[in-house]
């Protein structure tokens, strides 16, 4: 390491390390491949992708268009030019990404076989993993110091191909859990499925000599209508939800090592969408006698295909399918998280406490509900904390849960049309510290207990004998200190609320 640093310098060693995936201080031909492709101008490819795209003269093809509107730079909360010393170079990959890499692509219908359910019989809404998550509380997270995605394998190939229409460097597995892709059947007929899916993926916007810049949409979601033998695709759509004020997380390094300082920001992406132009059509057209027909009529116009209506025998609403996928990614969503004002109204009616999570920013509602990653630290408030059965049971029994963005509560506080809601927001914001605050309060908004995510992470990483405060002491009933500490936090809130609720 010392010789490499002396020979290559900080930036050279940083580039070398990003390519040296097995960390043996030697670049194999496969590891050097991204640089070779960059120098020669050759387009990246993978053996699995080439194998997947073997021509099929009898197969159908699906045309897909990419629709993309770049990030609204004004929505970045703290990374505008010149602020906090953020240079124009650091954001160059983001600023230069103004259009999809491939506006239109033609894919084989059978490539979408990856979206079909496993062979065992599944009920509508039962989720399965297209790309299973390989990260958990024991494996931690993947390195930030990377520029080039690993070659996709198996079912990753079609996801990689689709996301590459937006940008040439998609990572189909995110650095943090939960990663991967999950799906469920939304509708079924004799010959067709409608499959709803959800994908967690991100993009690397920079290349050497710049430092990595990670662009992480909250989620990709969508649906595909395809035949059960995958020979025909009737409809396809994939998109980043844009119904919230913030839907993208961005992180970038400021040094030539994994431990270098990291800047983080959030923003709003108006549109990132893939959509089929119509059903898949045969590459070669035969008549009833098997004779090949011209694909154009005598006037030169392409032949028009007429497709029958699909008589769906079973169907569930899109909202239900989306929720099933969300719970599969985040089991803590088995409890309901209500909008801020609705949570207090429900708490008053049911005489319960409000369990509230307040975030500076969030990828979207799925991550906000358990608190987001702590920027710059590489640590995450474990989703497993709120997935534990004791915590789920206690939250369901004694609390009404909600989560909010700081920006949303600031707007609510400034709106004087409803003084009660404005006061609720003010009481929350008074207790907030960056990046995430977990708050327990009475139905009237009085905060009786709160804990910051940074403090929570610090205290749960300590040994039990080093914890001084009895409030967050570890319970012998739980091996996981995060679960024990959060459970104690909730119980302490209930204890403090007793005088008010009697």
Tab-separated table of C-alpha atoms in Angstrom:
chain	number	residue	atom	x	y	z
A	1	UNK	CA	0.000	0.000	0.000
A	2	UNK	CA	2.813	2.423	0.903
A	3	UNK	CA	4.727	1.684	-2.311
A	4	UNK	CA	1.535	2.022	-4.354
A	5	UNK	CA	0.751	5.370	-2.749
A	6	UNK	CA	4.295	6.607	-3.368
A	7	UNK	CA	4.244	5.412	-6.968
A	8	UNK	CA	0.716	6.379	-7.986
A	9	UNK	CA	-0.193	9.209	-5.655
A	10	UNK	CA	-3.559	9.597	-3.938
A	11	UNK	CA	-5.667	9.922	-7.067
A	12	UNK	CA	-3.842	7.166	-8.934
A	13	UNK	CA	-4.207	4.747	-6.039
A	14	UNK	CA	-7.868	5.741	-5.724
A	15	UNK	CA	-8.491	4.826	-9.373
A	16	UNK	CA	-6.503	1.601	-9.027
A	17	UNK	CA	-8.446	0.594	-5.908
A	18	UNK	CA	-11.776	1.213	-7.600
A	19	UNK	CA	-10.802	-1.313	-10.296
A	20	UNK	CA	-9.128	-3.819	-7.968
A	21	UNK	CA	-12.348	-5.498	-6.891
A	22	UNK	CA	-10.722	-8.391	-5.018
A	23	UNK	CA	-8.185	-6.057	-3.314
A	24	UNK	CA	-5.138	-8.176	-4.228
A	25	UNK	CA	-3.177	-5.132	-5.539
A	26	UNK	CA	-3.137	-6.701	-9.008
A	27	UNK	CA	-5.397	-5.863	-11.942
A	28	UNK	CA	-6.561	-8.929	-13.815
A	29	UNK	CA	-7.661	-8.539	-17.466
A	30	UNK	CA	-11.294	-8.614	-16.317
A	31	UNK	CA	-10.677	-5.872	-13.745
A	32	UNK	CA	-8.836	-3.752	-16.322
A	33	UNK	CA	-11.633	-4.210	-18.857
A	34	UNK	CA	-13.511	-0.931	-18.032
A	35	UNK	CA	-10.332	1.113	-18.629
A	36	UNK	CA	-9.525	-0.811	-21.822
A	37	UNK	CA	-13.034	-0.129	-23.131
A	38	UNK	CA	-12.688	3.542	-22.204
A	39	UNK	CA	-9.330	3.867	-24.008
A	40	UNK	CA	-10.386	1.941	-27.113
A	41	UNK	CA	-13.917	3.302	-27.302
A	42	UNK	CA	-15.348	-0.217	-27.307
A	43	UNK	CA	-18.871	-0.547	-25.956
A	44	UNK	CA	-19.120	-2.489	-22.668
A	45	UNK	CA	-20.667	-5.925	-22.977
A	46	UNK	CA	-20.994	-9.038	-20.895
A	47	UNK	CA	-21.010	-12.693	-21.870
A	48	UNK	CA	-24.361	-13.162	-20.197
A	49	UNK	CA	-25.852	-10.281	-22.132
A	50	UNK	CA	-24.533	-11.603	-25.432
A	51	UNK	CA	-25.927	-15.038	-24.624
A	52	UNK	CA	-29.289	-13.517	-23.717
A	53	UNK	CA	-29.526	-11.665	-27.049
A	54	UNK	CA	-29.013	-14.613	-29.418
A	55	UNK	CA	-31.147	-13.820	-32.489
A	56	UNK	CA	-34.500	-15.560	-32.567
A	57	UNK	CA	-36.062	-15.444	-36.052
A	58	UNK	CA	-39.443	-16.491	-34.692
A	59	UNK	CA	-39.400	-14.250	-31.619
A	60	UNK	CA	-41.203	-10.985	-31.047
A	61	UNK	CA	-39.579	-7.620	-30.396
A	62	UNK	CA	-40.686	-4.828	-28.061
A	63	UNK	CA	-39.907	-1.167	-28.690
A	64	UNK	CA	-39.282	0.903	-25.563
A	65	UNK	CA	-38.800	4.664	-25.299
A	66	UNK	CA	-37.015	6.495	-22.483
A	67	UNK	CA	-38.433	9.728	-21.082
A	68	UNK	CA	-36.127	11.770	-18.871
A	69	UNK	CA	-36.203	15.232	-17.320
A	70	UNK	CA	-33.003	16.080	-15.394
A	71	UNK	CA	-32.868	16.809	-11.697
A	72	UNK	CA	-34.228	20.228	-10.765
A	73	UNK	CA	-30.994	21.718	-9.407
A	74	UNK	CA	-32.863	24.295	-7.309
A	75	UNK	CA	-34.324	21.478	-5.197
A	76	UNK	CA	-30.897	20.475	-3.909
A	77	UNK	CA	-31.034	21.832	-0.395
A	78	UNK	CA	-27.400	22.716	0.229
A	79	UNK	CA	-25.258	21.956	-2.801
A	80	UNK	CA	-25.822	24.946	-4.999
A	81	UNK	CA	-22.699	26.380	-6.641
A	82	UNK	CA	-20.287	27.975	-4.232
A	83	UNK	CA	-22.095	26.846	-1.092
A	84	UNK	CA	-20.028	24.827	1.395
A	85	UNK	CA	-17.133	24.936	-1.058
A	86	UNK	CA	-18.884	22.603	-3.500
A	87	UNK	CA	-17.168	22.944	-6.849
A	88	UNK	CA	-18.685	22.873	-10.284
A	89	UNK	CA	-16.469	19.851	-11.092
A	90	UNK	CA	-17.992	17.785	-8.264
A	91	UNK	CA	-21.433	18.143	-9.845
A	92	UNK	CA	-20.282	17.889	-13.471
A	93	UNK	CA	-21.636	14.372	-13.990
A	94	UNK	CA	-25.010	15.471	-12.652
A	95	UNK	CA	-25.142	18.694	-14.655
A	96	UNK	CA	-24.162	16.987	-17.894
A	97	UNK	CA	-26.877	14.334	-17.571
A	98	UNK	CA	-29.687	16.076	-19.403
A	99	UNK	CA	-31.039	13.326	-21.681
A	100	UNK	CA	-31.380	9.546	-21.720
A	101	UNK	CA	-28.350	7.630	-22.972
A	102	UNK	CA	-30.559	5.598	-25.343
A	103	UNK	CA	-33.849	7.316	-26.238
A	104	UNK	CA	-35.282	4.168	-27.839
A	105	UNK	CA	-34.399	0.478	-27.724
A	106	UNK	CA	-35.778	-2.683	-29.313
A	107	UNK	CA	-35.645	-5.758	-27.079
A	108	UNK	CA	-36.659	-9.361	-27.546
A	109	UNK	CA	-39.921	-10.199	-25.811
A	110	UNK	CA	-38.427	-13.376	-24.357
A	111	UNK	CA	-35.818	-11.330	-22.472
A	112	UNK	CA	-38.645	-10.304	-20.143
A	113	UNK	CA	-38.986	-13.905	-18.999
A	114	UNK	CA	-37.091	-12.743	-15.894
A	115	UNK	CA	-40.301	-11.052	-14.704
A	116	UNK	CA	-42.342	-14.264	-14.694
A	117	UNK	CA	-43.187	-15.783	-11.300
A	118	UNK	CA	-41.463	-18.945	-10.051
A	119	UNK	CA	-43.096	-22.216	-11.007
A	120	UNK	CA	-44.761	-22.795	-7.643
A	121	UNK	CA	-48.329	-21.558	-7.481
A	122	UNK	CA	-48.583	-18.023	-6.138
A	123	UNK	CA	-51.656	-16.093	-5.078
A	124	UNK	CA	-52.231	-12.570	-6.331
A	125	UNK	CA	-50.052	-10.158	-4.360
A	126	UNK	CA	-47.652	-12.817	-3.057
A	127	UNK	CA	-44.168	-11.307	-3.596
A	128	UNK	CA	-41.080	-13.073	-4.915
A	129	UNK	CA	-37.541	-11.840	-5.568
A	130	UNK	CA	-36.388	-11.264	-9.143
A	131	UNK	CA	-32.992	-10.148	-7.799
A	132	UNK	CA	-32.604	-11.131	-4.135
A	133	UNK	CA	-30.941	-8.706	-1.746
A	134	UNK	CA	-27.470	-9.866	-0.720
A	135	UNK	CA	-27.070	-7.328	2.075
A	136	UNK	CA	-28.237	-7.536	5.686
A	137	UNK	CA	-27.200	-6.291	9.120
A	138	UNK	CA	-24.216	-8.641	9.089
A	139	UNK	CA	-22.869	-7.919	5.603
A	140	UNK	CA	-23.087	-4.124	5.980
A	141	UNK	CA	-22.872	-2.123	2.771
A	142	UNK	CA	-20.940	-2.080	-0.505
A	143	UNK	CA	-18.011	0.206	-1.257
A	144	UNK	CA	-18.548	3.811	-2.341
A	145	UNK	CA	-15.219	3.725	-4.176
A	146	UNK	CA	-16.437	2.302	-7.484
A	147	UNK	CA	-16.976	3.698	-10.964
A	148	UNK	CA	-17.982	0.757	-13.140
A	149	UNK	CA	-20.811	-1.723	-12.518
A	150	UNK	CA	-19.995	-5.435	-12.392
A	151	UNK	CA	-21.176	-7.428	-15.439
A	152	UNK	CA	-24.835	-8.390	-14.932
A	153	UNK	CA	-25.688	-12.048	-14.547
A	154	UNK	CA	-28.881	-14.040	-14.976
A	155	UNK	CA	-31.999	-11.998	-14.303
A	156	UNK	CA	-29.854	-8.901	-13.678
A	157	UNK	CA	-29.218	-8.668	-17.433
A	158	UNK	CA	-32.641	-7.331	-18.452
A	159	UNK	CA	-32.744	-4.902	-15.506
A	160	UNK	CA	-29.266	-3.627	-16.422
A	161	UNK	CA	-30.236	-3.296	-20.085
A	162	UNK	CA	-33.345	-1.295	-19.254
A	163	UNK	CA	-31.635	1.039	-16.775
A	164	UNK	CA	-28.758	1.572	-19.233
A	165	UNK	CA	-31.226	3.442	-21.429
A	166	UNK	CA	-31.079	6.228	-18.846
A	167	UNK	CA	-27.331	6.238	-18.126
A	168	UNK	CA	-24.405	3.986	-19.141
A	169	UNK	CA	-23.405	3.108	-15.553
A	170	UNK	CA	-26.357	1.623	-13.651
A	171	UNK	CA	-25.726	-0.536	-10.587
A	172	UNK	CA	-28.595	-3.024	-10.345
A	173	UNK	CA	-27.684	-3.646	-6.695
A	174	UNK	CA	-27.582	-0.622	-4.409
A	175	UNK	CA	-24.804	-0.076	-1.875
A	176	UNK	CA	-27.241	-0.282	1.031
A	177	UNK	CA	-29.958	-2.769	1.900
A	178	UNK	CA	-32.552	-3.559	0.848
A	179	UNK	CA	-31.240	-4.002	-2.661
A	180	UNK	CA	-32.514	-6.007	-5.593
A	181	UNK	CA	-35.902	-6.346	-7.263
A	182	UNK	CA	-39.176	-7.811	-6.065
A	183	UNK	CA	-42.413	-8.577	-7.941
A	184	UNK	CA	-45.938	-9.915	-7.509
A	185	UNK	CA	-48.882	-10.885	-9.715
A	186	UNK	CA	-51.397	-8.052	-9.950
A	187	UNK	CA	-53.734	-9.735	-12.443
A	188	UNK	CA	-54.066	-13.132	-14.098
A	189	UNK	CA	-55.929	-14.595	-17.068
A	190	UNK	CA	-55.732	-17.901	-18.896
A	191	UNK	CA	-52.727	-16.800	-20.940
A	192	UNK	CA	-51.423	-13.556	-19.400
A	193	UNK	CA	-50.081	-12.023	-16.204
A	194	UNK	CA	-49.828	-8.427	-15.091
A	195	UNK	CA	-46.697	-8.336	-12.954
A	196	UNK	CA	-46.059	-5.387	-10.627
A	197	UNK	CA	-42.415	-4.856	-9.696
A	198	UNK	CA	-40.145	-2.672	-7.599
A	199	UNK	CA	-36.406	-2.194	-8.179
A	200	UNK	CA	-33.760	-0.593	-5.965
A	201	UNK	CA	-30.874	0.520	-8.189
A	202	UNK	CA	-28.562	3.509	-8.527
A	203	UNK	CA	-26.181	5.170	-10.992
A	204	UNK	CA	-22.562	6.277	-10.935
A	205	UNK	CA	-22.448	9.625	-12.735
A	206	UNK	CA	-18.696	10.319	-12.626
A	207	UNK	CA	-15.630	8.750	-14.186
A	208	UNK	CA	-11.934	9.208	-13.337
A	209	UNK	CA	-10.248	11.542	-12.668
A	210	UNK	CA	-13.310	12.855	-10.811
A	211	UNK	CA	-14.393	11.177	-7.582
A	212	UNK	CA	-17.508	8.946	-7.479
A	213	UNK	CA	-20.940	10.583	-7.515
A	214	UNK	CA	-23.838	8.271	-6.581
A	215	UNK	CA	-27.338	9.057	-7.860
A	216	UNK	CA	-29.957	6.960	-6.047
A	217	UNK	CA	-33.645	7.322	-6.967
A	218	UNK	CA	-35.976	6.294	-4.164
A	219	UNK	CA	-37.237	3.368	-6.215
A	220	UNK	CA	-38.089	2.198	-9.690
A	221	UNK	CA	-41.553	0.729	-9.929
A	222	UNK	CA	-43.834	-0.365	-12.720
A	223	UNK	CA	-45.648	-3.256	-14.365
A	224	UNK	CA	-45.461	-5.618	-17.300
A	225	UNK	CA	-48.293	-7.450	-19.054
A	226	UNK	CA	-46.844	-10.579	-20.641
A	227	UNK	CA	-47.886	-14.021	-21.775
A	228	UNK	CA	-47.229	-16.904	-19.425
A	229	UNK	CA	-44.734	-18.387	-21.888
A	230	UNK	CA	-42.978	-14.967	-22.242
A	231	UNK	CA	-43.400	-14.994	-26.027
A	232	UNK	CA	-45.508	-11.808	-26.082
A	233	UNK	CA	-45.404	-8.564	-24.100
A	234	UNK	CA	-48.611	-6.560	-24.229
A	235	UNK	CA	-47.489	-3.565	-22.157
A	236	UNK	CA	-44.505	-2.367	-20.115
A	237	UNK	CA	-43.796	0.653	-17.931
A	238	UNK	CA	-40.989	1.461	-15.469
A	239	UNK	CA	-40.675	4.787	-13.645
A	240	UNK	CA	-39.375	6.692	-10.629
A	241	UNK	CA	-42.365	7.978	-8.609
A	242	UNK	CA	-42.493	11.786	-8.680
A	243	UNK	CA	-45.440	12.421	-6.357
A	244	UNK	CA	-43.291	13.691	-3.461
A	245	UNK	CA	-41.227	16.867	-3.234
A	246	UNK	CA	-37.961	14.884	-2.954
A	247	UNK	CA	-37.280	11.556	-4.632
A	248	UNK	CA	-33.514	11.255	-5.193
A	249	UNK	CA	-30.564	10.874	-2.835
A	250	UNK	CA	-27.062	11.923	-3.988
A	251	UNK	CA	-23.697	11.199	-2.364
A	252	UNK	CA	-20.200	11.990	-3.557
A	253	UNK	CA	-16.679	11.584	-2.226
A	254	UNK	CA	-14.180	14.391	-1.685
A	255	UNK	CA	-11.016	12.357	-1.418
A	256	UNK	CA	-9.029	9.454	-2.761
A	257	UNK	CA	-9.996	6.785	-0.235
A	258	UNK	CA	-13.048	4.987	1.138
A	259	UNK	CA	-12.712	6.945	4.385
A	260	UNK	CA	-12.676	10.318	2.633
A	261	UNK	CA	-15.319	12.852	3.509
A	262	UNK	CA	-18.627	12.460	1.728
A	263	UNK	CA	-21.116	15.125	0.789
A	264	UNK	CA	-24.797	14.257	0.585
A	265	UNK	CA	-27.861	16.015	-0.763
A	266	UNK	CA	-31.387	15.353	-1.953
A	267	UNK	CA	-33.424	16.621	-4.850
A	268	UNK	CA	-36.413	16.243	-7.121
A	269	UNK	CA	-36.405	14.361	-10.419
A	270	UNK	CA	-39.495	15.246	-12.511
A	271	UNK	CA	-39.370	12.276	-14.881
A	272	UNK	CA	-37.424	9.055	-15.323
A	273	UNK	CA	-39.538	6.584	-17.240
A	274	UNK	CA	-39.451	3.725	-19.729
A	275	UNK	CA	-42.576	2.802	-21.685
A	276	UNK	CA	-43.362	0.411	-24.501
A	277	UNK	CA	-44.680	2.011	-27.688
A	278	UNK	CA	-47.136	-0.865	-28.139
A	279	UNK	CA	-47.328	-4.646	-27.817
A	280	UNK	CA	-44.416	-6.781	-29.003
A	281	UNK	CA	-44.651	-7.809	-32.637
A	282	UNK	CA	-43.209	-10.738	-34.638
A	283	UNK	CA	-39.828	-10.237	-36.284
A	284	UNK	CA	-41.074	-12.312	-39.221
A	285	UNK	CA	-44.741	-12.521	-40.243
A	286	UNK	CA	-46.226	-15.765	-41.590
A	287	UNK	CA	-49.619	-16.379	-43.174
A	288	UNK	CA	-51.834	-19.346	-42.277
A	289	UNK	CA	-49.854	-21.516	-44.678
A	290	UNK	CA	-46.512	-20.648	-43.103
A	291	UNK	CA	-45.453	-18.378	-45.959
A	292	UNK	CA	-43.399	-15.304	-45.018
A	293	UNK	CA	-45.309	-12.088	-45.607
A	294	UNK	CA	-43.991	-8.638	-46.345
A	295	UNK	CA	-44.035	-6.509	-43.175
A	296	UNK	CA	-45.471	-3.591	-45.179
A	297	UNK	CA	-48.681	-3.264	-47.139
A	298	UNK	CA	-48.747	-2.358	-50.866
A	299	UNK	CA	-48.689	1.359	-50.020
A	300	UNK	CA	-45.485	0.923	-48.021
A	301	UNK	CA	-47.045	1.377	-44.603
A	302	UNK	CA	-46.183	-1.099	-41.827
A	303	UNK	CA	-48.793	-3.781	-41.257
A	304	UNK	CA	-51.092	-2.969	-38.349
A	305	UNK	CA	-51.690	-5.674	-35.756
A	306	UNK	CA	-54.969	-6.043	-33.914
A	307	UNK	CA	-54.718	-7.531	-30.411
A	308	UNK	CA	-57.624	-9.033	-28.523
A	309	UNK	CA	-58.751	-7.668	-25.169
A	310	UNK	CA	-57.435	-9.682	-22.237
A	311	UNK	CA	-60.270	-11.052	-20.057
A	312	UNK	CA	-58.738	-10.879	-16.564
A	313	UNK	CA	-60.036	-13.597	-14.251
A	314	UNK	CA	-58.351	-12.319	-11.065
A	315	UNK	CA	-57.107	-8.835	-10.235
A	316	UNK	CA	-56.060	-6.670	-7.274
A	317	UNK	CA	-55.728	-2.855	-7.262
A	318	UNK	CA	-52.352	-1.325	-8.152
A	319	UNK	CA	-52.135	0.317	-4.702
A	320	UNK	CA	-52.443	-3.042	-2.985
A	321	UNK	CA	-49.793	-4.639	-5.210
A	322	UNK	CA	-47.421	-1.704	-4.598
A	323	UNK	CA	-47.941	-1.997	-0.842
A	324	UNK	CA	-47.217	-5.747	-0.916
A	325	UNK	CA	-43.922	-5.028	-2.671
A	326	UNK	CA	-43.086	-2.297	-0.187
A	327	UNK	CA	-43.670	-4.630	2.752
A	328	UNK	CA	-41.511	-7.287	1.071
A	329	UNK	CA	-38.659	-4.782	0.902
A	330	UNK	CA	-39.394	-3.334	4.348
A	331	UNK	CA	-41.313	-5.659	6.699
A	332	UNK	CA	-41.657	-2.826	9.246
A	333	UNK	CA	-44.283	-1.392	6.881
A	334	UNK	CA	-46.662	-4.017	8.251
A	335	UNK	CA	-47.756	-1.183	10.511
A	336	UNK	CA	-49.420	1.846	8.946
A	337	UNK	CA	-47.619	5.190	8.674
A	338	UNK	CA	-50.223	7.938	8.409
A	339	UNK	CA	-49.777	11.473	7.092
A	340	UNK	CA	-48.648	13.888	9.822
A	341	UNK	CA	-51.936	15.645	10.558
A	342	UNK	CA	-54.002	12.479	10.129
A	343	UNK	CA	-51.810	10.690	12.674
A	344	UNK	CA	-52.661	13.202	15.406
A	345	UNK	CA	-56.362	13.081	14.596
A	346	UNK	CA	-56.285	9.275	14.861
A	347	UNK	CA	-54.261	9.426	18.093
A	348	UNK	CA	-56.850	11.745	19.671
A	349	UNK	CA	-59.687	9.439	18.646
A	350	UNK	CA	-57.969	6.270	19.897
A	351	UNK	CA	-56.220	7.876	22.903
A	352	UNK	CA	-52.788	6.718	21.774
A	353	UNK	CA	-49.348	8.301	21.505
A	354	UNK	CA	-47.842	9.398	18.209
A	355	UNK	CA	-44.627	7.683	17.119
A	356	UNK	CA	-43.149	10.097	14.596
A	357	UNK	CA	-40.002	10.060	12.472
A	358	UNK	CA	-38.734	13.391	11.154
A	359	UNK	CA	-36.174	13.419	8.353
A	360	UNK	CA	-34.108	16.076	6.657
A	361	UNK	CA	-34.580	14.140	3.416
A	362	UNK	CA	-35.573	10.717	2.232
A	363	UNK	CA	-35.434	8.611	-0.865
A	364	UNK	CA	-39.170	8.061	-0.598
A	365	UNK	CA	-41.708	6.809	1.879
A	366	UNK	CA	-40.301	3.272	2.082
A	367	UNK	CA	-36.991	4.419	3.511
A	368	UNK	CA	-38.310	7.364	5.461
A	369	UNK	CA	-40.408	5.175	7.661
A	370	UNK	CA	-37.393	3.674	9.365
A	371	UNK	CA	-35.077	6.684	9.021
A	372	UNK	CA	-32.558	7.127	6.281
A	373	UNK	CA	-28.866	6.459	6.125
A	374	UNK	CA	-26.703	8.827	8.138
A	375	UNK	CA	-24.921	10.932	5.491
A	376	UNK	CA	-21.178	10.678	5.341
A	377	UNK	CA	-20.872	7.917	7.903
A	378	UNK	CA	-21.715	4.863	5.821
A	379	UNK	CA	-23.956	3.683	8.639
A	380	UNK	CA	-27.656	2.967	8.369
A	381	UNK	CA	-30.331	2.962	11.047
A	382	UNK	CA	-31.163	-0.684	10.573
A	383	UNK	CA	-34.502	-1.386	9.000
A	384	UNK	CA	-34.470	-4.577	11.070
A	385	UNK	CA	-35.056	-2.503	14.208
A	386	UNK	CA	-38.617	-1.720	13.181
A	387	UNK	CA	-39.065	-5.170	11.646
A	388	UNK	CA	-38.733	-6.981	14.978
A	389	UNK	CA	-41.899	-8.638	16.241
A	390	UNK	CA	-41.821	-7.054	19.740
A	391	UNK	CA	-41.516	-3.555	18.282
A	392	UNK	CA	-44.208	-4.143	15.660
A	393	UNK	CA	-46.530	-5.446	18.375
A	394	UNK	CA	-45.887	-2.470	20.664
A	395	UNK	CA	-46.302	0.094	17.870
A	396	UNK	CA	-49.578	-1.477	16.768
A	397	UNK	CA	-50.905	-1.666	20.313
A	398	UNK	CA	-49.989	1.715	21.777
A	399	UNK	CA	-48.932	4.139	19.006
A	400	UNK	CA	-50.076	5.835	15.843
A	401	UNK	CA	-47.060	6.076	13.528
A	402	UNK	CA	-46.139	8.783	11.055
A	403	UNK	CA	-43.120	10.176	9.247
A	404	UNK	CA	-42.434	13.584	7.716
A	405	UNK	CA	-39.795	15.593	5.900
A	406	UNK	CA	-38.435	18.738	7.541
A	407	UNK	CA	-39.338	20.705	4.418
A	408	UNK	CA	-42.971	19.610	4.655
A	409	UNK	CA	-43.288	20.544	8.332
A	410	UNK	CA	-41.677	23.926	7.699
A	411	UNK	CA	-44.387	24.619	5.119
A	412	UNK	CA	-47.056	23.424	7.548
A	413	UNK	CA	-45.645	25.622	10.315
A	414	UNK	CA	-45.728	28.737	8.116
A	415	UNK	CA	-49.330	28.081	7.070
A	416	UNK	CA	-51.412	29.956	9.628
A	417	UNK	CA	-54.757	28.857	8.215
A	418	UNK	CA	-54.827	26.038	10.774
A	419	UNK	CA	-53.144	27.103	14.010
A	420	UNK	CA	-53.353	23.607	15.550
A	421	UNK	CA	-51.468	21.957	12.663
A	422	UNK	CA	-48.990	24.825	12.603
A	423	UNK	CA	-48.303	24.340	16.320
A	424	UNK	CA	-47.876	20.580	15.863
A	425	UNK	CA	-45.215	21.202	13.208
A	426	UNK	CA	-43.492	23.812	15.393
A	427	UNK	CA	-43.261	21.427	18.373
A	428	UNK	CA	-41.718	18.764	16.141
A	429	UNK	CA	-39.199	21.093	14.525
A	430	UNK	CA	-38.058	22.381	17.932
A	431	UNK	CA	-36.768	18.894	18.764
A	432	UNK	CA	-35.254	18.121	15.379
A	433	UNK	CA	-31.528	17.597	14.819
A	434	UNK	CA	-29.930	16.461	11.570
A	435	UNK	CA	-30.362	13.941	9.987
A	436	UNK	CA	-33.229	11.988	11.608
A	437	UNK	CA	-35.165	12.436	14.844
A	438	UNK	CA	-37.475	9.806	16.315
A	439	UNK	CA	-40.169	11.493	18.391
A	440	UNK	CA	-42.875	10.313	20.796
A	441	UNK	CA	-45.589	12.817	21.611
A	442	UNK	CA	-49.076	13.221	23.003
A	443	UNK	CA	-52.099	13.657	20.720
A	444	UNK	CA	-51.902	17.416	21.382
A	445	UNK	CA	-48.353	17.535	19.986
A	446	UNK	CA	-46.446	17.760	23.277
A	447	UNK	CA	-43.123	15.956	22.824
A	448	UNK	CA	-42.404	13.662	25.743
A	449	UNK	CA	-39.430	11.716	24.392
A	450	UNK	CA	-37.107	11.812	21.371
A	451	UNK	CA	-33.812	10.344	20.161
A	452	UNK	CA	-31.548	11.311	17.271
A	453	UNK	CA	-30.462	8.707	14.718
A	454	UNK	CA	-26.781	9.519	15.178
A	455	UNK	CA	-27.038	9.032	18.940
A	456	UNK	CA	-29.059	5.870	18.453
A	457	UNK	CA	-26.398	4.446	16.130
A	458	UNK	CA	-23.599	5.436	18.487
A	459	UNK	CA	-25.211	3.914	21.552
A	460	UNK	CA	-26.173	0.657	19.845
A	461	UNK	CA	-22.603	0.199	18.633
A	462	UNK	CA	-21.313	0.359	22.248
A	463	UNK	CA	-20.846	-2.609	24.503
A	464	UNK	CA	-23.657	-3.003	27.051
A	465	UNK	CA	-21.305	-2.439	29.989
A	466	UNK	CA	-20.232	0.911	28.498
A	467	UNK	CA	-23.753	2.347	28.367
A	468	UNK	CA	-24.270	4.709	31.293
A	469	UNK	CA	-27.856	5.764	30.756
A	470	UNK	CA	-30.502	3.421	32.120
A	471	UNK	CA	-32.971	4.878	29.615
A	472	UNK	CA	-31.237	3.114	26.748
A	473	UNK	CA	-29.789	0.143	28.611
A	474	UNK	CA	-29.813	-3.204	26.815
A	475	UNK	CA	-32.319	-5.865	27.681
A	476	UNK	CA	-31.175	-9.423	28.230
A	477	UNK	CA	-34.234	-10.615	26.321
A	478	UNK	CA	-32.853	-9.459	22.943
A	479	UNK	CA	-29.532	-10.230	21.373
A	480	UNK	CA	-29.747	-7.330	18.950
A	481	UNK	CA	-28.865	-4.095	20.811
A	482	UNK	CA	-30.671	-1.961	18.199
A	483	UNK	CA	-33.956	-3.782	18.816
A	484	UNK	CA	-33.518	-3.710	22.585
A	485	UNK	CA	-32.673	-0.008	22.628
A	486	UNK	CA	-35.535	1.055	20.378
A	487	UNK	CA	-37.987	-1.049	22.359
A	488	UNK	CA	-36.750	0.624	25.533
A	489	UNK	CA	-37.157	4.026	23.867
A	490	UNK	CA	-40.819	3.265	23.119
A	491	UNK	CA	-41.486	1.900	26.613
A	492	UNK	CA	-39.880	4.944	28.202
A	493	UNK	CA	-42.175	7.143	26.123
A	494	UNK	CA	-45.224	5.237	27.360
A	495	UNK	CA	-44.005	5.565	30.953
A	496	UNK	CA	-43.495	9.326	30.637
A	497	UNK	CA	-46.947	9.733	29.065
A	498	UNK	CA	-48.861	8.039	31.894
A	499	UNK	CA	-49.449	11.230	33.969
A	500	UNK	CA	-50.879	12.990	30.904
A	501	UNK	CA	-53.118	10.156	29.737
A	502	UNK	CA	-54.726	9.358	33.100
